[in-house]
C-alpha cells in the first residue's frame, strides 16, 4: 500500500490506501471541529470563510483562519520535501516513513494538549491538525500520482458525478470510469465514516484520541517499512 508508486499500483492497493487513510483523516477532521469549531482538512471552506469574515468586518476571525491555510500548505511541502529527499537517498519505504512521521506529529500533539489550556490548546490543535492534513494529502497524492487524495472530498464528489455520467453514456473507457467511480465513492464514504467514528471516540476519550490515531498510523506505516526493506523498494 505504501511501497508501489504510480503506474505500479493496482486498483486494490489504491482502494486500500484511500479507505484506510481517508477514514483516519475524516476522524481527525471531526475531532478538530468538535474541539475548536473549524475544519482542519477543508481549506476551501476556510478560504471562503476568510473572505466572508473580512468583508463583514470580523477581522479577528478572518486572521484566525490564515495560519490554518499556511499550516496545510507547509504540511504538504514538508511531506513532499521529505519524500523527495528519501527517494534520492534510496531509503527503503520512503512513503511509509512519511506516515510514521505523521503519527509522531499526532503523538506530540496529544502530549502538548495534555499540558496546554484555553486558547493555546485550540491554536495548537488546529494548526497542527492542518499541518498533518496537508502532510497526509501530499503523501497519498505523490504515491498514487494524484489518483488518491484523502483529506478533502469536494473534488471527489465532483468526480463521482462525472463518473456516473461516463457510465451512462456510450463513450469508451467505461471500465476505467467505473474503477475511478469506485475509488472516489470509497474515499468519500470512508471520510464520512471516519468523521462519525472520530466524533464518537473524541467525545469519549478527549485529547487522547490523537494518540489513538497515531497508533493506527504506526500500525500501517511500520509493517510497510519492513516489507519495503525485504523487497528492497522505495
CSV table of C-alpha atoms in Angstrom, one decimal:
chain,number,residue,atom,x,y,z
A,1,UNK,CA,0.0,0.0,0.0
A,2,UNK,CA,2.9,2.4,0.8
A,3,UNK,CA,5.5,0.7,-1.4
A,4,UNK,CA,4.4,0.7,-5.0
A,5,UNK,CA,4.3,4.0,-6.8
A,6,UNK,CA,2.4,5.5,-9.7
A,7,UNK,CA,1.7,3.0,-12.6
A,8,UNK,CA,2.9,0.1,-10.4
A,9,UNK,CA,-0.1,0.5,-8.2
A,10,UNK,CA,-3.2,-1.7,-8.7
A,11,UNK,CA,-6.8,-0.8,-8.1
A,12,UNK,CA,-6.9,-2.9,-5.0
A,13,UNK,CA,-3.9,-1.1,-3.5
A,14,UNK,CA,-5.3,2.3,-4.2
A,15,UNK,CA,-8.7,1.3,-2.7
A,16,UNK,CA,-6.9,0.1,0.5
A,17,UNK,CA,-4.9,3.4,0.8
A,18,UNK,CA,-8.0,5.5,0.2
A,19,UNK,CA,-10.2,3.6,2.5
A,20,UNK,CA,-7.8,3.5,5.5
A,21,UNK,CA,-6.3,6.9,5.3
A,22,UNK,CA,-9.5,8.8,4.4
A,23,UNK,CA,-11.1,7.2,7.5
A,24,UNK,CA,-8.3,8.5,9.7
A,25,UNK,CA,-8.4,11.9,8.0
A,26,UNK,CA,-12.2,12.2,8.5
A,27,UNK,CA,-11.8,11.2,12.1
A,28,UNK,CA,-9.1,13.9,12.7
A,29,UNK,CA,-11.2,16.5,10.9
A,30,UNK,CA,-14.2,15.8,13.0
A,31,UNK,CA,-12.2,15.9,16.3
A,32,UNK,CA,-10.7,19.2,15.3
A,33,UNK,CA,-14.2,20.6,14.6
A,34,UNK,CA,-15.6,19.4,17.9
A,35,UNK,CA,-12.7,20.8,19.8
A,36,UNK,CA,-12.2,24.2,18.1
A,37,UNK,CA,-15.1,24.7,15.7
A,38,UNK,CA,-13.0,24.6,12.5
A,39,UNK,CA,-12.4,22.0,9.8
A,40,UNK,CA,-8.7,21.4,9.5
A,41,UNK,CA,-8.9,19.4,6.3
A,42,UNK,CA,-11.2,21.7,4.4
A,43,UNK,CA,-9.1,24.6,3.1
A,44,UNK,CA,-11.8,25.5,0.5
A,45,UNK,CA,-14.2,26.3,3.3
A,46,UNK,CA,-11.6,28.1,5.4
A,47,UNK,CA,-10.6,30.4,2.5
A,48,UNK,CA,-14.3,31.1,1.8
A,49,UNK,CA,-14.9,31.9,5.5
A,50,UNK,CA,-11.8,34.1,5.5
A,51,UNK,CA,-13.3,36.2,2.7
A,52,UNK,CA,-16.7,36.4,4.4
A,53,UNK,CA,-15.3,37.4,7.7
A,54,UNK,CA,-13.0,40.0,6.1
A,55,UNK,CA,-15.9,41.6,4.2
A,56,UNK,CA,-18.2,41.6,7.2
A,57,UNK,CA,-15.6,43.3,9.4
A,58,UNK,CA,-14.8,40.3,11.6
A,59,UNK,CA,-11.1,40.7,11.2
A,60,UNK,CA,-10.0,38.6,14.2
A,61,UNK,CA,-11.9,35.6,12.9
A,62,UNK,CA,-10.5,36.1,9.4
A,63,UNK,CA,-7.0,36.3,10.7
A,64,UNK,CA,-7.5,33.2,12.8
A,65,UNK,CA,-8.0,31.2,9.5
A,66,UNK,CA,-4.8,32.3,7.8
A,67,UNK,CA,-2.5,30.1,9.9
A,68,UNK,CA,-4.6,27.1,9.1
A,69,UNK,CA,-4.1,27.5,5.4
A,70,UNK,CA,-0.4,28.3,5.8
A,71,UNK,CA,0.0,25.2,8.0
A,72,UNK,CA,-1.8,23.0,5.4
A,73,UNK,CA,0.5,24.2,2.6
A,74,UNK,CA,3.5,23.8,4.9
A,75,UNK,CA,2.5,20.2,5.7
A,76,UNK,CA,2.2,19.4,2.1
A,77,UNK,CA,5.6,21.0,1.4
A,78,UNK,CA,7.2,19.1,4.3
A,79,UNK,CA,5.9,15.8,3.2
A,80,UNK,CA,7.0,16.3,-0.4
A,81,UNK,CA,10.4,17.5,0.6
A,82,UNK,CA,10.9,14.6,3.0
A,83,UNK,CA,9.8,12.0,0.4
A,84,UNK,CA,11.9,13.5,-2.4
A,85,UNK,CA,14.9,13.6,-0.1
A,86,UNK,CA,14.4,10.0,1.0
A,87,UNK,CA,13.9,8.7,-2.6
A,88,UNK,CA,17.0,10.5,-3.7
A,89,UNK,CA,18.9,8.7,-0.9
A,90,UNK,CA,17.2,5.4,-1.9
A,91,UNK,CA,15.8,4.9,1.5
A,92,UNK,CA,13.5,1.9,1.6
A,93,UNK,CA,9.9,2.7,2.5
A,94,UNK,CA,10.1,6.4,2.0
A,95,UNK,CA,6.3,6.8,1.9
A,96,UNK,CA,5.8,4.5,4.8
A,97,UNK,CA,8.4,6.6,6.8
A,98,UNK,CA,6.3,9.7,6.0
A,99,UNK,CA,3.2,8.0,7.5
A,100,UNK,CA,5.3,7.2,10.6
A,101,UNK,CA,6.3,10.9,10.8
A,102,UNK,CA,2.6,11.8,10.6
A,103,UNK,CA,2.0,9.5,13.6
A,104,UNK,CA,4.8,11.1,15.6
A,105,UNK,CA,3.3,14.6,14.9
A,106,UNK,CA,0.0,13.4,16.4
A,107,UNK,CA,1.7,11.9,19.4
A,108,UNK,CA,3.4,15.3,20.0
A,109,UNK,CA,0.0,17.0,19.6
A,110,UNK,CA,-1.6,14.7,22.1
A,111,UNK,CA,1.2,15.3,24.6
A,112,UNK,CA,1.1,19.1,24.0
A,113,UNK,CA,-2.6,19.2,24.6
A,114,UNK,CA,-2.1,17.4,27.9
A,115,UNK,CA,-0.3,20.4,29.3
A,116,UNK,CA,-1.8,23.3,27.3
A,117,UNK,CA,-5.1,25.0,28.0
A,118,UNK,CA,-7.6,27.6,26.7
A,119,UNK,CA,-6.6,29.5,23.5
A,120,UNK,CA,-3.2,27.9,23.4
A,121,UNK,CA,-4.8,24.5,23.3
A,122,UNK,CA,-7.1,25.4,20.5
A,123,UNK,CA,-4.4,27.1,18.4
A,124,UNK,CA,-2.0,24.1,18.9
A,125,UNK,CA,-4.7,21.7,17.9
A,126,UNK,CA,-6.0,23.4,14.8
A,127,UNK,CA,-2.6,24.5,13.4
A,128,UNK,CA,-1.1,21.0,14.0
A,129,UNK,CA,-4.0,19.2,12.5
A,130,UNK,CA,-4.0,21.4,9.4
A,131,UNK,CA,-0.3,20.7,9.0
A,132,UNK,CA,-1.0,17.0,9.4
A,133,UNK,CA,-3.8,17.0,6.9
A,134,UNK,CA,-1.6,18.7,4.3
A,135,UNK,CA,1.2,16.3,5.1
A,136,UNK,CA,-1.0,13.2,4.6
A,137,UNK,CA,-2.6,14.5,1.4
A,138,UNK,CA,0.8,15.1,-0.1
A,139,UNK,CA,1.9,11.6,0.7
A,140,UNK,CA,-1.2,10.0,-0.9
A,141,UNK,CA,-1.1,12.3,-3.9
A,142,UNK,CA,2.6,11.6,-4.6
A,143,UNK,CA,2.5,7.8,-4.2
A,144,UNK,CA,-0.7,7.4,-6.3
A,145,UNK,CA,0.2,10.1,-8.9
A,146,UNK,CA,-2.9,12.1,-7.7
A,147,UNK,CA,-5.3,9.2,-8.0
A,148,UNK,CA,-5.8,9.2,-4.3
A,149,UNK,CA,-6.4,12.2,-2.1
A,150,UNK,CA,-7.6,11.5,1.4
A,151,UNK,CA,-8.2,14.7,3.4
A,152,UNK,CA,-10.9,16.5,1.4
A,153,UNK,CA,-13.8,15.3,-0.7
A,154,UNK,CA,-15.2,18.2,-2.7
A,155,UNK,CA,-13.2,17.1,-5.7
A,156,UNK,CA,-14.3,13.5,-5.0
A,157,UNK,CA,-17.9,14.5,-5.1
A,158,UNK,CA,-17.4,16.2,-8.5
A,159,UNK,CA,-15.6,13.1,-9.8
A,160,UNK,CA,-18.4,10.9,-8.7
A,161,UNK,CA,-20.8,13.0,-10.7
A,162,UNK,CA,-18.6,12.8,-13.7
A,163,UNK,CA,-18.1,9.1,-13.3
A,164,UNK,CA,-21.8,8.5,-13.1
A,165,UNK,CA,-22.3,10.5,-16.4
A,166,UNK,CA,-19.5,8.4,-18.0
A,167,UNK,CA,-21.2,5.2,-17.1
A,168,UNK,CA,-24.5,6.3,-18.5
A,169,UNK,CA,-23.0,7.5,-21.8
A,170,UNK,CA,-21.9,5.4,-24.8
A,171,UNK,CA,-18.3,6.6,-24.6
A,172,UNK,CA,-15.4,4.2,-24.5
A,173,UNK,CA,-13.5,3.6,-21.3
A,174,UNK,CA,-16.4,2.6,-19.1
A,175,UNK,CA,-14.3,0.1,-17.2
A,176,UNK,CA,-11.8,2.8,-16.3
A,177,UNK,CA,-14.6,5.2,-15.4
A,178,UNK,CA,-16.1,2.5,-13.2
A,179,UNK,CA,-12.8,2.0,-11.4
A,180,UNK,CA,-12.4,5.7,-10.7
A,181,UNK,CA,-16.0,5.9,-9.5
A,182,UNK,CA,-15.4,3.1,-7.1
A,183,UNK,CA,-12.3,4.8,-5.7
A,184,UNK,CA,-13.9,8.2,-5.3
A,185,UNK,CA,-17.0,6.7,-3.7
A,186,UNK,CA,-15.0,4.7,-1.3
A,187,UNK,CA,-12.9,7.8,-0.4
A,188,UNK,CA,-15.9,10.0,0.3
A,189,UNK,CA,-17.7,7.2,2.3
A,190,UNK,CA,-14.6,6.4,4.3
A,191,UNK,CA,-14.1,10.1,5.1
A,192,UNK,CA,-17.7,10.3,6.3
A,193,UNK,CA,-17.5,7.1,8.4
A,194,UNK,CA,-14.2,8.3,9.9
A,195,UNK,CA,-15.9,11.6,10.9
A,196,UNK,CA,-18.6,9.6,12.7
A,197,UNK,CA,-16.2,7.4,14.5
A,198,UNK,CA,-13.8,10.3,15.2
A,199,UNK,CA,-16.6,12.3,16.8
A,200,UNK,CA,-17.7,9.3,19.0
A,201,UNK,CA,-14.2,8.4,20.1
A,202,UNK,CA,-13.2,12.1,20.7
A,203,UNK,CA,-16.2,12.7,22.9
A,204,UNK,CA,-15.3,9.6,24.8
A,205,UNK,CA,-11.5,9.9,25.4
A,206,UNK,CA,-10.8,13.6,24.6
A,207,UNK,CA,-7.4,14.6,23.5
A,208,UNK,CA,-6.1,11.1,23.9
A,209,UNK,CA,-7.9,10.5,20.6
A,210,UNK,CA,-4.9,11.9,18.7
A,211,UNK,CA,-2.6,9.3,20.4
A,212,UNK,CA,-5.0,6.6,19.3
A,213,UNK,CA,-5.0,7.9,15.7
A,214,UNK,CA,-1.2,7.9,15.9
A,215,UNK,CA,-1.2,4.3,16.9
A,216,UNK,CA,-3.4,3.4,13.9
A,217,UNK,CA,-0.9,5.2,11.6
A,218,UNK,CA,2.0,3.3,13.2
A,219,UNK,CA,0.2,0.0,12.6
A,220,UNK,CA,0.0,1.0,8.9
A,221,UNK,CA,3.5,2.5,8.4
A,222,UNK,CA,5.8,0.3,10.4
A,223,UNK,CA,4.9,-3.0,8.7
A,224,UNK,CA,5.2,-1.3,5.3
A,225,UNK,CA,8.7,-0.2,6.2
A,226,UNK,CA,9.6,-3.8,6.9
A,227,UNK,CA,8.1,-5.0,3.7
A,228,UNK,CA,9.9,-2.3,1.7
A,229,UNK,CA,13.3,-3.4,3.2
A,230,UNK,CA,12.6,-7.0,2.4
A,231,UNK,CA,11.7,-6.1,-1.2
A,232,UNK,CA,14.5,-3.5,-1.5
A,233,UNK,CA,11.9,-0.9,-2.6
A,234,UNK,CA,11.5,2.8,-2.0
